[in-house]
CSV table of C-alpha atoms in Angstrom, one decimal:
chain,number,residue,atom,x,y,z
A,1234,UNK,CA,0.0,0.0,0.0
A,1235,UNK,CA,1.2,3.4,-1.1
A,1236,UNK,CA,-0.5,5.3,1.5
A,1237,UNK,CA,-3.8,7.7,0.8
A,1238,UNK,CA,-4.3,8.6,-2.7
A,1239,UNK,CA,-6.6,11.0,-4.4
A,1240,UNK,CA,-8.2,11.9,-7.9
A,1241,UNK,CA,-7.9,14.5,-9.5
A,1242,UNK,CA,-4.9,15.7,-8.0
A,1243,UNK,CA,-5.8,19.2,-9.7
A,1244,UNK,CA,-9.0,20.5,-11.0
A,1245,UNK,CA,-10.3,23.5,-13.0
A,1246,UNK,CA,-13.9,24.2,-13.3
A,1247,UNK,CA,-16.4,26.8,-14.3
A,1248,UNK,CA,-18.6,28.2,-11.4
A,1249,UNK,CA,-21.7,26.7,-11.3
A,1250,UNK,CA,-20.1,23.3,-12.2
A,1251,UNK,CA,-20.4,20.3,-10.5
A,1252,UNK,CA,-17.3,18.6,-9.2
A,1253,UNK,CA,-16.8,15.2,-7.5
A,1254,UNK,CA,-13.1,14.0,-5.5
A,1255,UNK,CA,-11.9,10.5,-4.9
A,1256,UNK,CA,-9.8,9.2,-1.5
A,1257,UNK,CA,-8.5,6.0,-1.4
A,1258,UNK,CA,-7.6,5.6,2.3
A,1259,UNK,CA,-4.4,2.8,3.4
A,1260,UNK,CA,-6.4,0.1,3.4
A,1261,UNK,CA,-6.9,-1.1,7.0
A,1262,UNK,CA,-7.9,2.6,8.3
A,1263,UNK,CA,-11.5,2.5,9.2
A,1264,UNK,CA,-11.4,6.4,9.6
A,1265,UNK,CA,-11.2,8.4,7.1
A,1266,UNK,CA,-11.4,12.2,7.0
A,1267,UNK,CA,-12.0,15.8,4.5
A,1268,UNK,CA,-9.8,18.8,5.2
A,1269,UNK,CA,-10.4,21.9,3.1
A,1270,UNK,CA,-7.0,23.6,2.9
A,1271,UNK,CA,-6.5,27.5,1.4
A,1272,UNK,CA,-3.3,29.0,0.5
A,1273,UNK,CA,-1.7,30.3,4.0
A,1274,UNK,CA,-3.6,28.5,6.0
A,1275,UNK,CA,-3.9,25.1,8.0
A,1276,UNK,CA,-6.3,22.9,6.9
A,1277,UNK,CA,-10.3,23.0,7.8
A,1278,UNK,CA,-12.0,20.2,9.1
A,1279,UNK,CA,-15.1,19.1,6.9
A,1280,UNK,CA,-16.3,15.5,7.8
A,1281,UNK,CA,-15.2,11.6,8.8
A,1282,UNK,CA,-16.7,8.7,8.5
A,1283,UNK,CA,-15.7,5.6,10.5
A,1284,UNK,CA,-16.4,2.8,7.9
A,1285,UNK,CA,-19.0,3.6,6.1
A,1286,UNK,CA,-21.0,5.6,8.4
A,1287,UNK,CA,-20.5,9.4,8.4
A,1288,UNK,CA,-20.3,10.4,11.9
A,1289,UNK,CA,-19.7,14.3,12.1
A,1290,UNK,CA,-20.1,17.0,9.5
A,1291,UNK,CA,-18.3,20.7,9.4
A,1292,UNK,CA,-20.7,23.5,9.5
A,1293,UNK,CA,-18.3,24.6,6.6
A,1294,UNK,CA,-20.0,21.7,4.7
A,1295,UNK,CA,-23.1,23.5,3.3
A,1296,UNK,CA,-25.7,21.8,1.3
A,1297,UNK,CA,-23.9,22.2,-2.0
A,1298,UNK,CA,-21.3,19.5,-0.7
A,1299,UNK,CA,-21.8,15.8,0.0
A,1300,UNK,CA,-19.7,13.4,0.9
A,1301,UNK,CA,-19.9,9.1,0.7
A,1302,UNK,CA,-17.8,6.4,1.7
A,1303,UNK,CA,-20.2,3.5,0.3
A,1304,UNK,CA,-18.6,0.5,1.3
A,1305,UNK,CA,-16.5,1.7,3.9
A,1306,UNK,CA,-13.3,2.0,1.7
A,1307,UNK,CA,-13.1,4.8,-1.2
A,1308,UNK,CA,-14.9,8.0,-0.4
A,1309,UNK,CA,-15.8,10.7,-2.8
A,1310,UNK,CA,-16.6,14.5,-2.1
A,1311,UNK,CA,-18.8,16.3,-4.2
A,1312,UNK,CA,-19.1,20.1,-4.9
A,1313,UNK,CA,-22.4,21.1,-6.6
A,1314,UNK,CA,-23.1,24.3,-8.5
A,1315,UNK,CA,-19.3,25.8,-7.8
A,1316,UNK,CA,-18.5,29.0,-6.7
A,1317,UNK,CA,-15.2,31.0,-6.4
A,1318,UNK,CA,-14.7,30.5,-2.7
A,1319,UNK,CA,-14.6,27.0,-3.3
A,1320,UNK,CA,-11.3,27.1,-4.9
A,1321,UNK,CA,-8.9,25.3,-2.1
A,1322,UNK,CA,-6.2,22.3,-1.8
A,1323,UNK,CA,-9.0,19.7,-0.7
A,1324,UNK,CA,-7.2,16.6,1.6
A,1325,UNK,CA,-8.0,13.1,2.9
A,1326,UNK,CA,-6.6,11.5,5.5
A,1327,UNK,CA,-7.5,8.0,6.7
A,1328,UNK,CA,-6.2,6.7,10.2
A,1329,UNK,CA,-6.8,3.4,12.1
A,1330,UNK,CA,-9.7,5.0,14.5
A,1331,UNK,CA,-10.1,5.5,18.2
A,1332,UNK,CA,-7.3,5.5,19.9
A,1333,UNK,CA,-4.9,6.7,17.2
A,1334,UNK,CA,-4.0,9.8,16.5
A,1335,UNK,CA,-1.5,9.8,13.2
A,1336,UNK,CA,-3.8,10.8,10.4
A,1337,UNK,CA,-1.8,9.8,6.8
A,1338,UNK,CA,-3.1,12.4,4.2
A,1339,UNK,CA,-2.9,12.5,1.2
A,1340,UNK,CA,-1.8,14.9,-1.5
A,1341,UNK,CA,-4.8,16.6,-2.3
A,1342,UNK,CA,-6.8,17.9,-4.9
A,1343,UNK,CA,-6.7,21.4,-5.7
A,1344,UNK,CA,-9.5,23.1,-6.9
A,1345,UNK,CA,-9.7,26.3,-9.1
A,1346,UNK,CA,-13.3,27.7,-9.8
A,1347,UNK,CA,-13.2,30.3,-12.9
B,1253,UNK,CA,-14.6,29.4,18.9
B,1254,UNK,CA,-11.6,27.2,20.2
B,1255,UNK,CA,-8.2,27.7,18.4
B,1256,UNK,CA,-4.7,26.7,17.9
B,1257,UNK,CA,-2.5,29.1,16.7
B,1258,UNK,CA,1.1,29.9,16.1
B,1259,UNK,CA,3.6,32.9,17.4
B,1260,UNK,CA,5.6,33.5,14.2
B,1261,UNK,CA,4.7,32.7,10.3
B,1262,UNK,CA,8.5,32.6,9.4
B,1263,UNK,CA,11.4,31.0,11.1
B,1264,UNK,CA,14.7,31.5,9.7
B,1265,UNK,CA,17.5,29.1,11.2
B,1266,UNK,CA,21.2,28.2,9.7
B,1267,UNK,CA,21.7,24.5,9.0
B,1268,UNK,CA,23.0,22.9,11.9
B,1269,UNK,CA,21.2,25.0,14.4
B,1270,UNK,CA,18.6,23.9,16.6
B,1271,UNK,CA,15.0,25.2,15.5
B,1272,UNK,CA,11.7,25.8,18.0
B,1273,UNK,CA,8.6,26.2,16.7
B,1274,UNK,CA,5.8,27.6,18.9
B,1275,UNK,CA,1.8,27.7,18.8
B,1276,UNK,CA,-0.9,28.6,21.4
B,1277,UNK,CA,-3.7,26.9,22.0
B,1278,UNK,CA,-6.8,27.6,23.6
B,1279,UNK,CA,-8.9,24.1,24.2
B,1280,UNK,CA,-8.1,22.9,27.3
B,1281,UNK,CA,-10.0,20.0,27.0
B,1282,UNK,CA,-7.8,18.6,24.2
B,1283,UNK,CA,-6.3,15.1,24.3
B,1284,UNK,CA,-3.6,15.1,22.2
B,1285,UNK,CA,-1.6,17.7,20.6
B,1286,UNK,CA,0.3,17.0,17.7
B,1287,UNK,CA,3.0,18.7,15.5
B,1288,UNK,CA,2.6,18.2,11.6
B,1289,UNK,CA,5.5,18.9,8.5
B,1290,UNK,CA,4.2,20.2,5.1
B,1291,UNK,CA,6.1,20.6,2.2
B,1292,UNK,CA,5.4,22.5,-1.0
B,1293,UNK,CA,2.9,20.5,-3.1
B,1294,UNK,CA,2.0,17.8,-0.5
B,1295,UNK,CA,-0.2,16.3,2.1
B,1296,UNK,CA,0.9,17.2,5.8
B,1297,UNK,CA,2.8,14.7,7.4
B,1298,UNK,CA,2.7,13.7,11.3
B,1299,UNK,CA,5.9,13.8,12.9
B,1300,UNK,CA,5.1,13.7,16.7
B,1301,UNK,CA,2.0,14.0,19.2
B,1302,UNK,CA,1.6,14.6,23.2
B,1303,UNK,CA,-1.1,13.4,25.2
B,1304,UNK,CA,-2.4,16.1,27.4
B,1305,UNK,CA,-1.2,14.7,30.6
B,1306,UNK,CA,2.6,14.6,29.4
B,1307,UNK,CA,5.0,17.8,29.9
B,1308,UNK,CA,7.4,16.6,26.7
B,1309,UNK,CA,8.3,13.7,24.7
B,1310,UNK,CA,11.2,13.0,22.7
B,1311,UNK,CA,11.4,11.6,19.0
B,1312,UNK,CA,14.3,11.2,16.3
B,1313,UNK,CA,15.4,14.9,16.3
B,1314,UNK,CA,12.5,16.6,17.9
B,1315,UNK,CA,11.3,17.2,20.6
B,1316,UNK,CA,7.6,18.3,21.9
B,1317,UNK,CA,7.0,20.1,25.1
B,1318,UNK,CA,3.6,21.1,26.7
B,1319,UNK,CA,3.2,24.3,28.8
B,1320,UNK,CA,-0.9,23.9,30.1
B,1321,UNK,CA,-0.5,26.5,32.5
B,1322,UNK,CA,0.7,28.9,30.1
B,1323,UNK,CA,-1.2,26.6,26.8
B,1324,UNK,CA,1.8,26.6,24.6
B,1325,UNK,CA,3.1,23.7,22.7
B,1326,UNK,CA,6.5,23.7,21.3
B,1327,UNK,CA,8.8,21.7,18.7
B,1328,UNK,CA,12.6,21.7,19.1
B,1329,UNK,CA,13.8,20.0,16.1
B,1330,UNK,CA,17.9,19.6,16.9
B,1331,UNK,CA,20.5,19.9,14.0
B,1332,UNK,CA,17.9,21.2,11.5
B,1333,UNK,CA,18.9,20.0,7.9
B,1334,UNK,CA,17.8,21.5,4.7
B,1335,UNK,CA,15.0,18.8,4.5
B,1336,UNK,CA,13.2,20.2,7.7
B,1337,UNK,CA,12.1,23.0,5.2
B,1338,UNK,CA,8.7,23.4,5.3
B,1339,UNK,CA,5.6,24.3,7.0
B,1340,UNK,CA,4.6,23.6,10.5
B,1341,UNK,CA,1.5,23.1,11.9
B,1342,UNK,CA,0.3,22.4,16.0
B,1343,UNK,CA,-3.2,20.7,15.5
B,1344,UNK,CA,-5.3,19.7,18.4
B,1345,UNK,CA,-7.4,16.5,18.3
B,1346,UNK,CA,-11.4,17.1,19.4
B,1347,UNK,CA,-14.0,14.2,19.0
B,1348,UNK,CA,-13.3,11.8,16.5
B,1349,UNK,CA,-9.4,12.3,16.8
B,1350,UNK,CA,-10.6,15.5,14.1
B,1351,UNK,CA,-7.7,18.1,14.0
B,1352,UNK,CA,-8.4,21.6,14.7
B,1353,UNK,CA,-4.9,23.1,12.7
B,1354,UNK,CA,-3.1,26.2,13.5
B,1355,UNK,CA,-2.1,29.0,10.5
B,1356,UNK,CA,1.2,27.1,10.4
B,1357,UNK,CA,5.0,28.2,10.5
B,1358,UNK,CA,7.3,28.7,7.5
B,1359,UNK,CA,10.9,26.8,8.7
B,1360,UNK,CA,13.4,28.3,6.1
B,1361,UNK,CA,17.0,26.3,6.3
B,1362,UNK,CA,19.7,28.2,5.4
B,1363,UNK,CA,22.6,26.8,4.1
């Protein structure tokens, strides 16, 4: 296992666009976690599942983004109708759950809105 | 709301010398405290937490120390190398082992 990889690692859309993220966590994390991350600054907590079920979400995380981690592995983010402000570095990181605190992230996606 | 956040955005420091990072926090109902390495184009990557109840802990390199009275974390990183450059973030774990992530530190190795 390589560690966490995403998809796209970059992005450009129109505003108003709909966009959609991939994670693959390491594979025997059962956490697995969505950091927003702008220039300058640390990352933002959005949301984490543990398996499959997504346990807390951001109030950053307004109704134009969803997130899913079907079958307790993948997990995808998705960004509807885009706007400018959305532009960030957006990052996964998986761990192996309660009781551990070394998150592995990966390298992000970064997203530019036009 | 609660914070974590960091004294200085850039650190200068010649190779060879001993580097300390600092951040203030404000939770004090944290569990862990952990410092965090990010370099140009890539993911952060965890170099060394603290439980709450612990004063300092040692690694390969760094070391962490945990002020509550005062709520100040620190990272000593000893002998700092040109690979240490990067950005340096104190995070603070809430429910969920989340990280709440300070503004982050600019460590700038000069040869």
């Amino acid at each position: 296992d390589t560690g966490v990889s995403q998809d796209p690692r970059h992005k450009i859309t129109k505003r108003g666009q709909n966009v959609t993220f991939r994670c693959d966590p390491i594979s025997e994390h059962n956490r697995l976690y969505w950091y927003r991350q702008t220039l300058g600054q640390g990352p933002e907590f959005l949301t984490y599942f543990q398996n499959e079920a997504q346990l807390e979400k951001s109030r950053l995380l307004s109704d134009r983004f969803s997130a899913e981690r079907p079958k307790g592995s993948f997990s995808t983010l998705e960004i509807q109708r885009t706007e400018q402000g959305d532009s960030a570095m957006y990052l996964c990181a998986s761990s192996l759950g309660q009781g551990s605190t070394e998150a592995f992230f990966g390298q992000g996606t970064r997203l530019t809105v036009v | 709301g609660e914070s974590v956040g960091l004294h200085l955005p850039t650190l200068s420091v010649q190779e060879g010398d001993n580097s300390i990072i600092n951040c203030a926090y404000s939770n004090s109902a944290s569990d862990y405290f952990i410092w965090y390495k990010q370099e140009s184009g890539k993911g952060p990557q965890f170099i060394i937490d603290i439980r709450s109840n612990m004063d300092k802990r040692q690694g390969q390199r760094v070391t962490v120390l945990l002020n509550k009275t005062v709520k100040h974390l620190s990272l000593q990183i000893a002998a700092t190398q040109p690979g240490d450059s990067a950005v340096y973030f104190c995070a603070e774990t809430g429910g969920g082992n989340k990280l709440t992530f300070g503004t982050g530190t600019q460590l700038k190795v000069e040869l």
